[in-house]
Every structure is written in structure tokens, then in C-alpha cells.
Coordinates of C-alpha atoms in Angstrom, one line a residue:
Chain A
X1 CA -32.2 14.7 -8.5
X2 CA -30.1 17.1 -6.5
X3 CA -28.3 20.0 -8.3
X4 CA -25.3 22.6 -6.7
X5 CA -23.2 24.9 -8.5
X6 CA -19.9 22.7 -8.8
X7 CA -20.7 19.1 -7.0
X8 CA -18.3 17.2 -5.2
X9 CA -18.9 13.6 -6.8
X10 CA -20.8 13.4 -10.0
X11 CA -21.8 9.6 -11.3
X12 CA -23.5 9.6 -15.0
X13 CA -25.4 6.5 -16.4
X14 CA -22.6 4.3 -14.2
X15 CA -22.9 0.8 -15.5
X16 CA -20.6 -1.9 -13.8
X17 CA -21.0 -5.7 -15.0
X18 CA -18.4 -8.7 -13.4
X19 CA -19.1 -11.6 -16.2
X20 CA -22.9 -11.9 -17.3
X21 CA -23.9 -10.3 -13.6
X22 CA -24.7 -6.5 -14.4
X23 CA -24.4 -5.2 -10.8
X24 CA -24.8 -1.7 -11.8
X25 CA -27.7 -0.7 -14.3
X26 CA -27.4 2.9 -14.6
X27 CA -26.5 4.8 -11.1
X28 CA -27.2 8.5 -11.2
X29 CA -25.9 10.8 -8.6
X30 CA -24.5 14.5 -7.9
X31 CA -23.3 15.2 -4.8
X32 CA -22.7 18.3 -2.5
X33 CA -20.2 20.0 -1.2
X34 CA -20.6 19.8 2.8
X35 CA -23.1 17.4 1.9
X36 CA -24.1 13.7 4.0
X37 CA -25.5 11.2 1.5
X38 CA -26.3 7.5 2.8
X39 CA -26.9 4.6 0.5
X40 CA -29.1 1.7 2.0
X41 CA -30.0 -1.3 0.1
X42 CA -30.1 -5.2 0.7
X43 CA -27.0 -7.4 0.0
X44 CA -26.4 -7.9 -3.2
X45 CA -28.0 -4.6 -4.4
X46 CA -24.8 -3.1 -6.0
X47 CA -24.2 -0.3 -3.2
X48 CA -20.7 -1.2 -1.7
X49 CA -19.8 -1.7 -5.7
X50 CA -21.0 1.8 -6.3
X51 CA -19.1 3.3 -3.6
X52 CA -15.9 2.0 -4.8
X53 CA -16.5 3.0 -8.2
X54 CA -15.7 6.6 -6.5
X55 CA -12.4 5.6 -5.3
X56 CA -11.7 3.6 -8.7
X57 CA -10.8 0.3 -6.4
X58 CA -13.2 -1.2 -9.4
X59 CA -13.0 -1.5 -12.8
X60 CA -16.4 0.2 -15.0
X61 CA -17.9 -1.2 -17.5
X62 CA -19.4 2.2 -18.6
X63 CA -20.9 5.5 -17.6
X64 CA -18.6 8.4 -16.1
X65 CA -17.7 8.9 -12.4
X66 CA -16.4 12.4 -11.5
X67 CA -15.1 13.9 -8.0
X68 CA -13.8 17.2 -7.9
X69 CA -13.8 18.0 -11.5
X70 CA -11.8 15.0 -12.0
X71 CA -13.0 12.4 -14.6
X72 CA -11.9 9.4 -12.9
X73 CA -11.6 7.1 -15.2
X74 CA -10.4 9.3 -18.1
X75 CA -6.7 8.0 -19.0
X76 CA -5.3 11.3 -18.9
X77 CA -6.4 11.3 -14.7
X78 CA -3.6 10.5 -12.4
X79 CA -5.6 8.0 -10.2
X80 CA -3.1 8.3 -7.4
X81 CA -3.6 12.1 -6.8
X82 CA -7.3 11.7 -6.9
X83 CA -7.5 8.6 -5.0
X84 CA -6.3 11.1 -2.3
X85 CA -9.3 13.6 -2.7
X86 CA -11.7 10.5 -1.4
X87 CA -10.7 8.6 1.2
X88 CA -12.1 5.2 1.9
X89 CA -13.0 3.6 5.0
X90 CA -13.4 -0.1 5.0
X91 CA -15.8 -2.9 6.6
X92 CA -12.9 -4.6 7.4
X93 CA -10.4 -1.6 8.6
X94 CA -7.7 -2.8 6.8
X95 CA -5.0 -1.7 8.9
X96 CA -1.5 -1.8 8.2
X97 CA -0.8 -4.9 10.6
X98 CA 2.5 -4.7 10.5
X99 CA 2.9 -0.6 11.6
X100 CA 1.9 0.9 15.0
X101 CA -1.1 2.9 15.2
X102 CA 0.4 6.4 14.0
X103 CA 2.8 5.2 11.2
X104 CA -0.5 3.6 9.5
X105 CA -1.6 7.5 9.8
X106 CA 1.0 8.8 8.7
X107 CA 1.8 6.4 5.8
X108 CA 0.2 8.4 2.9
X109 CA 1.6 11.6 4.6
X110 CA 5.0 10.6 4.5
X111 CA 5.1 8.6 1.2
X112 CA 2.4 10.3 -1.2
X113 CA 2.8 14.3 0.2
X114 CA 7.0 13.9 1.3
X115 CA 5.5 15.2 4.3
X116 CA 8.6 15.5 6.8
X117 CA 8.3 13.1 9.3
X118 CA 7.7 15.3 12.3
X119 CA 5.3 17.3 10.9
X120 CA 3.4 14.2 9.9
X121 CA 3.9 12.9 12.8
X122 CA 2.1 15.9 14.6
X123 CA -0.6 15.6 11.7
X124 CA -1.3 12.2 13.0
X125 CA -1.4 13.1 16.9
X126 CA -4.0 15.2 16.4
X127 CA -6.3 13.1 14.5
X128 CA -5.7 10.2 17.1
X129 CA -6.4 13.1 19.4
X130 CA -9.6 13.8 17.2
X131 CA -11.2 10.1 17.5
X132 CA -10.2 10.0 21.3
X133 CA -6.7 7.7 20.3
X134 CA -4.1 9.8 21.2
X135 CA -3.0 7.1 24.0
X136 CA -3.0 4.4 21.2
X137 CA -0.4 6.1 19.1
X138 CA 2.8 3.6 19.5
X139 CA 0.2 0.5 20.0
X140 CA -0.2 -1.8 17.0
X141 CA -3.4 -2.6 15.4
X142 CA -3.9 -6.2 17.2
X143 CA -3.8 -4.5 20.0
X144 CA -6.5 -2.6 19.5
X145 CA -10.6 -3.4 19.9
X146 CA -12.2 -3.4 16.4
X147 CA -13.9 -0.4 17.2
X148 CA -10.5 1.1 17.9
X149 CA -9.3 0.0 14.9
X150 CA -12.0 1.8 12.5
X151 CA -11.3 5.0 14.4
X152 CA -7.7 4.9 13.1
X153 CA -8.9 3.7 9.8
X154 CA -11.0 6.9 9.9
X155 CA -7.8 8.8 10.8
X156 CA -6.0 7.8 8.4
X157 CA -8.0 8.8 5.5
X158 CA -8.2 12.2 7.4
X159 CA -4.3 12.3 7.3
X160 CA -4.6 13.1 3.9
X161 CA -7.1 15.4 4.2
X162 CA -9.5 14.5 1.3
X163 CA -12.4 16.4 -0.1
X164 CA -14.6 13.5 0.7
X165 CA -15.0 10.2 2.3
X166 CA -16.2 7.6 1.6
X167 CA -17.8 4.6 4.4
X168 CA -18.2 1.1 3.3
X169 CA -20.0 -0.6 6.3
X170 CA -18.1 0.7 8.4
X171 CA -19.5 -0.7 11.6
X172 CA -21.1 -4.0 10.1
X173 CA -18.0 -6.0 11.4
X174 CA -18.4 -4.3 14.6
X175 CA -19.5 -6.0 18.2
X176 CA -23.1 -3.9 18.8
X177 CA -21.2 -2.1 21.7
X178 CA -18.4 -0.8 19.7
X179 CA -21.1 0.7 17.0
X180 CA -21.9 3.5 18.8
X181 CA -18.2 4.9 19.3
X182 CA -17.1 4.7 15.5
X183 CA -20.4 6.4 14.4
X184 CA -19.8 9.2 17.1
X185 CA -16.9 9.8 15.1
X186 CA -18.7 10.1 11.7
X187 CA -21.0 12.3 13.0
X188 CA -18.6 14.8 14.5
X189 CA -16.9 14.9 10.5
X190 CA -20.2 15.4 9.0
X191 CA -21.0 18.5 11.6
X192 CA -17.5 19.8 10.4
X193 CA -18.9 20.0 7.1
X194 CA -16.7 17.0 5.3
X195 CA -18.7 15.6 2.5
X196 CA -19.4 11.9 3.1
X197 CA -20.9 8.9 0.8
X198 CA -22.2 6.1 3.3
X199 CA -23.4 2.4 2.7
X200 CA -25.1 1.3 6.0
X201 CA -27.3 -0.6 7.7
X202 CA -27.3 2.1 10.9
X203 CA -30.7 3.4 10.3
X204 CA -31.1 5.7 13.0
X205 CA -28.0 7.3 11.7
X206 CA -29.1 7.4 9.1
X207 CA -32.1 9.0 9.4
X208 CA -30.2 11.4 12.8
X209 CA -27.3 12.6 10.4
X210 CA -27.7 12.3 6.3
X211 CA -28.9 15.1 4.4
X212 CA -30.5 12.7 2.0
X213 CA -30.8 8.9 1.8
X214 CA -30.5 7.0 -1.5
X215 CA -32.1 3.2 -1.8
X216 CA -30.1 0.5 -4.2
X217 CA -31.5 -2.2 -5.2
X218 CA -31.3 -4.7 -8.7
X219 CA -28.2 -1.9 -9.6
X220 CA -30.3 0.9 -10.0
X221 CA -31.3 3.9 -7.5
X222 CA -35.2 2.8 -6.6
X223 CA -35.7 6.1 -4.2
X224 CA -33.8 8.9 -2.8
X225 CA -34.9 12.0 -0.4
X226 CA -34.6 13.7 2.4
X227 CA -34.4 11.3 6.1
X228 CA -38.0 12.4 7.0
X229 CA -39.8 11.7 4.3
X230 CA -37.5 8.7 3.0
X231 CA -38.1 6.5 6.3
X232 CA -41.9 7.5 6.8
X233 CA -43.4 7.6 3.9
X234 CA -41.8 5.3 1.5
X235 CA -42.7 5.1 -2.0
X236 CA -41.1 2.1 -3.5
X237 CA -42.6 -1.1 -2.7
X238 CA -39.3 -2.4 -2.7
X239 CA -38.1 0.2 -0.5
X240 CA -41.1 -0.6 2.0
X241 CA -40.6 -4.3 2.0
X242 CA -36.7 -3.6 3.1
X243 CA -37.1 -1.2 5.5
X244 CA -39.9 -3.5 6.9
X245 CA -37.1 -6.5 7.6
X246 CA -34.3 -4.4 9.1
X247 CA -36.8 -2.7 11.4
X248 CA -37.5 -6.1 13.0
X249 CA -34.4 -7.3 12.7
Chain B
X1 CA 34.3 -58.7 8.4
X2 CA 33.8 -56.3 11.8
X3 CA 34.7 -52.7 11.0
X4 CA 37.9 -51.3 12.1
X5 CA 36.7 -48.0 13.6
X6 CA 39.2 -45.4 14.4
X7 CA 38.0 -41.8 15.5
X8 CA 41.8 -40.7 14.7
X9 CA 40.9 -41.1 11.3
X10 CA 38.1 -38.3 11.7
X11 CA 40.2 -35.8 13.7
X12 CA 42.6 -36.2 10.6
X13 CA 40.7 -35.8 7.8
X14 CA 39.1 -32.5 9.7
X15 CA 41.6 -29.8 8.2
X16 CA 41.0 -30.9 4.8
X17 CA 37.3 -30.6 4.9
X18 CA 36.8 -27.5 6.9
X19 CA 38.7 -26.2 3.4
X20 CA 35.3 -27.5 1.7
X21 CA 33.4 -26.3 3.8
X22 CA 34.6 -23.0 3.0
X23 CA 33.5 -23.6 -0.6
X24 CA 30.8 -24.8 0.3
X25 CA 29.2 -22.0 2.3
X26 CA 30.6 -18.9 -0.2
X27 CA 28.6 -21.1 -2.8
X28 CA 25.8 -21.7 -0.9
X29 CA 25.2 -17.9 0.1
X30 CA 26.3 -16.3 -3.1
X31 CA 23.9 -19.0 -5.2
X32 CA 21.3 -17.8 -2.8
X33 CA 21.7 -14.3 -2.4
X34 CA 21.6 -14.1 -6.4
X35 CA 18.7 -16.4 -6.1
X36 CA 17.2 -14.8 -3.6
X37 CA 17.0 -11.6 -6.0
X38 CA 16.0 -13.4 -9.0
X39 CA 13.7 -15.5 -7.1
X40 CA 11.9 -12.2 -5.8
X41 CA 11.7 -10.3 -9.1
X42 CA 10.1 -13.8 -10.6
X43 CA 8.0 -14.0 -7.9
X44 CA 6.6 -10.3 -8.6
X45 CA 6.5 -10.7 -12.1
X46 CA 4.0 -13.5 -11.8
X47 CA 2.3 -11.3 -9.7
X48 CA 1.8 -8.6 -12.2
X49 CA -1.2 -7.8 -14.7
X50 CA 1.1 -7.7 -18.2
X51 CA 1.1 -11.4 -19.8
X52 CA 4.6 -11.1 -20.8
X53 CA 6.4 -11.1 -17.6
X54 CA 4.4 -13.2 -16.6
X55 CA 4.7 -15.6 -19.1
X56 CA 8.7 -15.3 -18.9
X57 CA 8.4 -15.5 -15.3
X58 CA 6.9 -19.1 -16.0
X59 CA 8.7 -20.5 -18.8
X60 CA 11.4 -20.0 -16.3
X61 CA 10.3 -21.6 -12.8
X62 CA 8.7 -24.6 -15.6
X63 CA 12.0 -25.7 -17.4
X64 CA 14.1 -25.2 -13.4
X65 CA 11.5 -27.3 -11.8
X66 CA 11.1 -29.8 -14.3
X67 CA 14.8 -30.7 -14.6
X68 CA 17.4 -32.4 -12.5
X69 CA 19.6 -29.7 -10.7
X70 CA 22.9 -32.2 -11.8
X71 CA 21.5 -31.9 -15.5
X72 CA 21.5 -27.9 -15.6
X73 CA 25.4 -28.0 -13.5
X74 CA 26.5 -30.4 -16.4
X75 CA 24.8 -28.1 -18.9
X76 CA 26.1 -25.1 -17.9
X77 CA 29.5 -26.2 -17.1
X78 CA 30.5 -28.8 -20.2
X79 CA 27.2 -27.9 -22.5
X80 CA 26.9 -23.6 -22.6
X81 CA 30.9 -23.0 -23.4
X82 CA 30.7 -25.1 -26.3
X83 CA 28.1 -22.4 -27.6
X84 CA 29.5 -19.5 -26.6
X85 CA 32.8 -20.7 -26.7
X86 CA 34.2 -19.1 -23.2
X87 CA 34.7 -21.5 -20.0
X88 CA 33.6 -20.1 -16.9
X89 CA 35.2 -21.3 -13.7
X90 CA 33.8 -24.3 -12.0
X91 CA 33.3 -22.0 -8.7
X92 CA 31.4 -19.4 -10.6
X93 CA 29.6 -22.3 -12.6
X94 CA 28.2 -23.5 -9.5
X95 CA 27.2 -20.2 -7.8
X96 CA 25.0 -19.8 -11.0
X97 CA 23.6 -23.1 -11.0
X98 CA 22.6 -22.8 -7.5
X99 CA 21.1 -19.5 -8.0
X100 CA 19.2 -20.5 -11.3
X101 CA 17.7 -23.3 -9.3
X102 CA 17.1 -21.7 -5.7
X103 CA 15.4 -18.5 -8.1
X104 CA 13.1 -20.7 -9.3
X105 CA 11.5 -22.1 -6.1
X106 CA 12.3 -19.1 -4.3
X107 CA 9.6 -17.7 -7.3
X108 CA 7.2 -19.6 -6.2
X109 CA 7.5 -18.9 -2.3
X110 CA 7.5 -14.6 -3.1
X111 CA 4.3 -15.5 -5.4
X112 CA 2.4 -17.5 -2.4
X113 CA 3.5 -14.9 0.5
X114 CA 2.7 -11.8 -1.6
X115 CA -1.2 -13.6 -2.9
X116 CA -1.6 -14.2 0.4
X117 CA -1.7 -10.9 1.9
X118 CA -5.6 -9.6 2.1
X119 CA -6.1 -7.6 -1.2
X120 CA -7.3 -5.3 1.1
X121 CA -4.3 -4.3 2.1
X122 CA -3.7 -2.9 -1.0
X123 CA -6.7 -1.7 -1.6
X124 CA -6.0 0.6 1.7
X125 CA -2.9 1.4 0.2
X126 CA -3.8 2.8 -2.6
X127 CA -7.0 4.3 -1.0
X128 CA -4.5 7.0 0.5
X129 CA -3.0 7.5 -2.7
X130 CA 0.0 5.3 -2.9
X131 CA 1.1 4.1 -6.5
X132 CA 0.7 0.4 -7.1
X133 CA 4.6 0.3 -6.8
X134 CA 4.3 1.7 -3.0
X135 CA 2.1 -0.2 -1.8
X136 CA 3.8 -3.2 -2.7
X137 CA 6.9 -1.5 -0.8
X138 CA 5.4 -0.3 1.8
X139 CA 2.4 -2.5 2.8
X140 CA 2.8 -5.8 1.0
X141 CA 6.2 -6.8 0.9
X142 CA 6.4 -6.5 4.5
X143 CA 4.0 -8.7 5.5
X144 CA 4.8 -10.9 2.9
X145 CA 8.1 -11.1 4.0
X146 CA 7.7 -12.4 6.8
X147 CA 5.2 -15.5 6.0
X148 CA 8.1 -16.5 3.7
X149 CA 10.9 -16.8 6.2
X150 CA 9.6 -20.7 7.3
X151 CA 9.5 -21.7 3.4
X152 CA 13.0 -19.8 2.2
X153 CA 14.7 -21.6 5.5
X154 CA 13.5 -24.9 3.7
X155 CA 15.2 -23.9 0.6
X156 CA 18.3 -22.7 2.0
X157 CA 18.9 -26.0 3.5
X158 CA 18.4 -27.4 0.1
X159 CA 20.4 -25.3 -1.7
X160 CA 23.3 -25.9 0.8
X161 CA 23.1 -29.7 0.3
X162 CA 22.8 -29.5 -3.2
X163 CA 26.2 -28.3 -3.5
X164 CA 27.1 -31.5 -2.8
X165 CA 26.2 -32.2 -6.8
X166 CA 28.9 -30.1 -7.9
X167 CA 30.9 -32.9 -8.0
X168 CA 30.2 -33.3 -11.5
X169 CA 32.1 -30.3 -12.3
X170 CA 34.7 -30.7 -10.1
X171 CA 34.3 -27.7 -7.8
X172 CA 36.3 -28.2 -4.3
X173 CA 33.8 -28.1 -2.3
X174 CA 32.9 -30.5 1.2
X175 CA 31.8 -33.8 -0.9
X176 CA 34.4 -33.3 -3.3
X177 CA 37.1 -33.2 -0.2
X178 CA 35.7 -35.9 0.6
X179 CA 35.8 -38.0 -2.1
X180 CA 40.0 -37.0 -2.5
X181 CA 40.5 -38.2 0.9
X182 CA 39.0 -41.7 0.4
X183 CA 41.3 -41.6 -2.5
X184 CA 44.1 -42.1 -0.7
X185 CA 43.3 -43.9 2.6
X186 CA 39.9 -45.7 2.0
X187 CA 38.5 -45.1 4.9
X188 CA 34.6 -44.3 3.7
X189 CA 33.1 -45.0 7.0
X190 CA 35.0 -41.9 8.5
X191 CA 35.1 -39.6 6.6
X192 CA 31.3 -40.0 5.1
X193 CA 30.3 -39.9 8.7
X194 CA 32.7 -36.7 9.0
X195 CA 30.8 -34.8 5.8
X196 CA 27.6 -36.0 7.0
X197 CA 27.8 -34.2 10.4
X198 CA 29.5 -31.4 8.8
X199 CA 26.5 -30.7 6.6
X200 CA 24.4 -31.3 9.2
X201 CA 26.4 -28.4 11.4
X202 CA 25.9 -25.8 8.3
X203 CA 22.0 -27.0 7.9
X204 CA 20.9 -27.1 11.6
X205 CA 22.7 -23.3 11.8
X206 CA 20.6 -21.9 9.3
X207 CA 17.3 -23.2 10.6
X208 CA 18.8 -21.6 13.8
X209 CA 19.8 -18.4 12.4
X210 CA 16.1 -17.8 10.9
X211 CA 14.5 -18.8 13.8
X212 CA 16.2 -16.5 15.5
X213 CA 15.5 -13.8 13.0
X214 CA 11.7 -14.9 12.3
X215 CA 11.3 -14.2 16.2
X216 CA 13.0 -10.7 16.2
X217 CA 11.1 -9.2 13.5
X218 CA 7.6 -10.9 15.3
X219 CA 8.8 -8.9 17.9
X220 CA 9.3 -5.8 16.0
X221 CA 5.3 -6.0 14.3
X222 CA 3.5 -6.0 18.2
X223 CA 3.1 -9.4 18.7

């Protein structure tokens, strides 16, 4: 169990049931400032569910879930300003279809922080300019590869410049060659410093850039540690089994 | 008997007509710019997580759907003032019977176009800290919007010809001209045919008109 003086996201005895499935049985987890935590785990094993629970995109069923001092799911929190301290980065992208490429960045900008819009709108260019998109900016997201797309999905959760963010598979609906471009990305935040929660299947990212990687399965945390040890020496069974199948995968 | 076709007798009976086709398009858009409102805030209210509005919302679109259109003119027009003792204008009668009815359906298209944006769009919405209310505004609605221009063509043209029922209540509008002309020079082959390409005009403008606008906004999202 990791400890720091004031941690970024804290998650106590998080429980999280839909109907009679308990999907969640008891997630434990502190997380660090500047700190890279990835969460692998088969399908089905909760993590994605987990990572939203930080974000409050679900409902708990018990347990407390904390990110920045803020008890999200107190009634006293205002969800809307701490849903802007953690930003979230789909599977899916979940652009704004319907907006070019640098109003969907400058959306939350604009409309949560009255940003005026040319200041925003410089805010934006430069984090195009950051994931190599600057060219893209008045482009619209059909245009774009899906690689492209998670880049400005990345950007936008910069444009509000949260305390953390947070990756749901965020190359898992990627063509392989489109992987490597997107995870570029990630790795240039987390040598920044940003803190970062990650569910993926990238293992050699894994392993190249977290400070510590946690294994879900059956709801619960089975195994967590440092890259080195975590992928060659394994102690769950579980753990070894899984890690077996996605190597030869 | 053969009939006695004469195209003078259409010319003629023009002037008259064009005077309820007048009515008959300020009643068709007010009904359906009212309806269009109440359709939309129905529509969102059966949407929403409280029971109650949504439980209004379908009480509502039920007891519209479920009865004829010429029952709820009669009822408003012949069967409310008897109640509240104040007669309302058959013009303003049938501007709120058309909106009562287009609201309802409209309901039901806002309902289908907003469920049938990915909840992910929200999800990303509120992700960067937008209230449920802004998202809807913002990311929603304007997708939504435009999935619904197809279906609320439909109903326009519905709600134009339903006009026609207002009859009943003796509003002056295109049907009812018609009708008075007959009156006096019985000729129903004419001046039917007249109406029936004169509704046909109004209904073959709208879906026009929103095709028009359907491809302009198409335009406008990058595709």
C-alpha cells in the first residue's frame, strides 16, 4: 500500500454492485502526486468501472472515493468543479461530432471557466500543438484517423487543465499502427509530471512508463508493485495465468 | 352523365381560396411553433431522472395520441367554454388544437433523437465539467437536432392537413373556402381538385424547405 503526504486520489473500501453482480468488492488505493499508476486486469474484472468511479460517471454502492481533498461523492461536493480536476479519456474518444477539432477543446474552456474565446482559443492551439495537431485545428472529427481523434480527446481534457487524468483503454479501439502515436502522447504527460490512472492492455507501456502497476480481477486488487518486479516475478496465480495469455496473444 | 369540365371554374374560385390559404398557413405555423416548444420540453421531460415530469410528460402524449384530433377541436371549442365559461376565438381554438396535438408527437420525436445520441457524448461532456444542463445544450441537443429534422418534416405536413378538420369549428380556413364556394355554384369537381393541389403546393414546400435546411446544416458539421 502506497502512502504520500496529501495523495492525489484516495479510494477506501470502494464497493460498486449493478443488480445482484457486485463488480467491485472492496478497491483500495492512494495515489500520488506526479505519480503513473496502470490497472491491468481481464474483461470483466471491474477495472474500467473503477476508473470511472474517480470521475463519478458511476453511481457507488459504497466505500468513499476522494481526489484532491474532495470527497466525491459527499452531497455537499459540487461534482461539476471536481469532475474538472480529472479528466477522462475514453476507448471510444467521444468527440464532439458535431464541432471542429478546436471548439471540442475549447468547449469546457469557454462554457465551465468563461474563458474568453481568444484566449481559449490560444489555450487550444497549443495543446493541438502539443499532440502534433496544430494543422487539424478547423478539421472535424470524421475527418480525422482514430488515432487523431484520441490525441484531441487527450487535448481536450488538458484544456482544462486537471490535476489528473484518467485513461480508459485508450488505444484498445485503435488500428495497431495508430497505437504507438497516442501512447507517445501519454508518455510525454507522464514525463511532465501529470498524475495519471490507466486501464490497459499496452504491456510494454506499461511496464516502460508506470510507477506502479495494479492487477484487478473478481472486483478486488489481487497484486500491485513496482513494473519490474510486477511483470517478472508474479505472485498471484491469477496474475500469472493473465499475463501468460496476453503475452501470446 | 359525362362531366362538364370547365378550368374557368378553377381560375375563379382561386382568389377566394388563396384567402384560406392564408389561414391556413398562420395556423399551421403558429400551432407548430407552439408545438414545437411544447413538443421539445415534453420530449426532455421524458428524458429526465424525476418520475413526476416524467409521468406528466406521459399522461400527456397518452390522452393526445389516443384520441381523434376532430374530438379535442370539438372539445376545446364547444366543450372547455362551457366550463370556464369564456369563448375563445375559433382562429385561436385551432392554433391550440394544432399545437396540443403536433406537441404530442413532436414529444416523441425530441425523446427518440435525444436517446439516441451515444451516452457517451454526455459522459464527455460532463467529463470536462459541464453541468447536466450544458451538455444537453451544448453537445446533445445539437446532434439531436438534426436526426429529427426527417421526422418533424413528417409532422409538419400533418399538422398542415389537419387543419383541414377545423371545419367543425368553423375556422375560415382552405377546406372551409372550399366548402362556401360549392355552396353556391356546385361545382365539387373543381374546386376539390383546386384545394387538393393547393395543399399539395403548401405540403411539397415544406418538405422542400427542410431539405434544403437538413443539407445546410450537414454542411455546417464537416460532412
Amino acid at each position: 500500500m502506497k502512502t504520500c503526504e496529501t495523495p492525489m486520489i484516495e479510494i477506501r473500501n470502494l464497493h460498486k454492485r449493478f443488480g445482484q453482480n457486485e463488480v467491485l468488492r472492496g478497491i483500495d488505493l492512494t495515489v500520488c502526486p506526479g505519480e503513473v499508476v496502470v490497472i491491468i486486469g481481464p474483461s470483466g474484472s471491474g477495472k474500467s468501472t473503477a476508473l470511472r468511479c474517480i470521475n463519478r460517471l458511476e453511481e457507488i454502492t459504497s466505500g468513499k472515493v476522494v481526489v484532491d481533498g474532495h470527497d466525491l461523492y459527499a452531497p455537499a461536493t459540487d461534482i461539476n468543479y471536481v469532475r474538472t480536476e480529472a479528466g477522462m479519456v475514453f476507448q471510444q474518444f467521444n468527440l464532439f461530432p458535431h464541432m471542429s477539432v478546436l471548439d471540442n477543446v475549447t468547449l469546457g474552456p469557454i462554457r465551465v471557466r468563461r474563458t474568453p474565446r481568444a484566449e481559449a482559443d490560444r489555450l487550444g492551439l497549443a495543446l493541438l500543438e502539443k499532440v502534433g495537431l496544430a494543422d487539424k485545428a478547423t478539421a472535424y472529427p470524421d475527418q480525422l484517423s482514430g488515432g487523431q481523434k484520441q490525441r484531441v480527446a487527450i487535448a481536450r481534457s488538458l484544456a482544462m487543465q486537471p490535476k489528473v487524468l484518467l485513461f480508459d483503454e485508450p488505444t484498445s479501439a485503435l488500428d495497431p499502427e495508430l497505437v504507438g502515436e497516442v501512447l507517445e502522447v501519454m508518455r510525454a504527460l507522464a514525463l511532465e509530471g501529470m498524475t495519471m490512472v490507466i486501464v490497459t492492455h499496452e504491456m510494454g507501456f506499461a511496464r516502460e512508463v508506470a510507477d506502479r502497476v495494479i492487477f484487478i480481477d473478481q472486483g478486488r486488487i489481487q497484486e500491485e508493485g513496482p513494473p519490474d518486479e510486477f511483470f517478472s516475478a508474479p505472485k498471484n496465480p491469477r496474475l500469472r495465468e493473465f499475463l501468460g495469455r496476453v503475452r501470446h496473444a | 352523365m359525362a362531366l362538364d369540365f370547365k378550368a374557368s371554374v378553377m381560375w375563379e374560385s382561386v382568389p377566394l381560396l388563396l384567402g384560406g390559404v392564408h389561414l391556413t398557413i398562420i395556423i399551421t405555423l403558429g400551432g407548430l411553433a407552439i408545438g414545437f416548444l411544447l413538443g421539445t420540453a415534453t420530449g426532455l421531460a421524458k428524458t429526465a431522472r424525476g418520475k413526476l415530469p416524467r409521468a406528466l410528460a406521459d399522461i400527456y402524449v397518452e390522452a393526445i395520441r389516443g384520441t381523434p384530433l376532430i374530438v379535442q377541436v370539438m372539445f376545446l371549442y364547444f366543450g372547455v367554454p362551457l366550463a370556464t365559461g369564456m369563448r375563445i376565438p375559433p382562429v385561436t381554438a385551432g392554433i391550440v388544437a394544432i399545437a396540443v396535438n403536433s406537441g404530442a408527437y413532436i414529444a416523441e420525436i425530441v425523446r427518440g433523437a435525444v436517446e439516441s445520441i451515444d451516452v457517451g457524448q454526455t459522459e464527455a461532456g460532463r467529463s470536462i465539467g459541464l453541468t447536466r444542463m450544458q451538455a444537453l445544450l451544448y453537445v446533445v441537443w445539437p446532434q439531436a437536432f438534426r436526426r429529427m429534422i426527417p421526422p418533424l418534416g413528417n409532422q409538419f405536413i400533418i399538422s398542415l392537413k389537419d387543419t383541414s378538420l377545423l371545419v367543425v369549428i368553423g375556422v375560415g380556413e382552405l377546406t372551409r373556402q372550399g366548402q362556401e364556394i360549392i355552396a353556391v355554384n356546385f361545382r365539387a369537381f373543381e374546386v376539390w381538385l383546386t384545394v387538393a393541389v393547393m395543399y399539395l403546393v403548401m405540403t411539397l414546400s415544406i418538405a422542400r424547405v427542410l431539405r434544403i435546411y437538413e443539407r445546410k446544416l450537414n454542411a455546417r458539421f464537416g460532412r
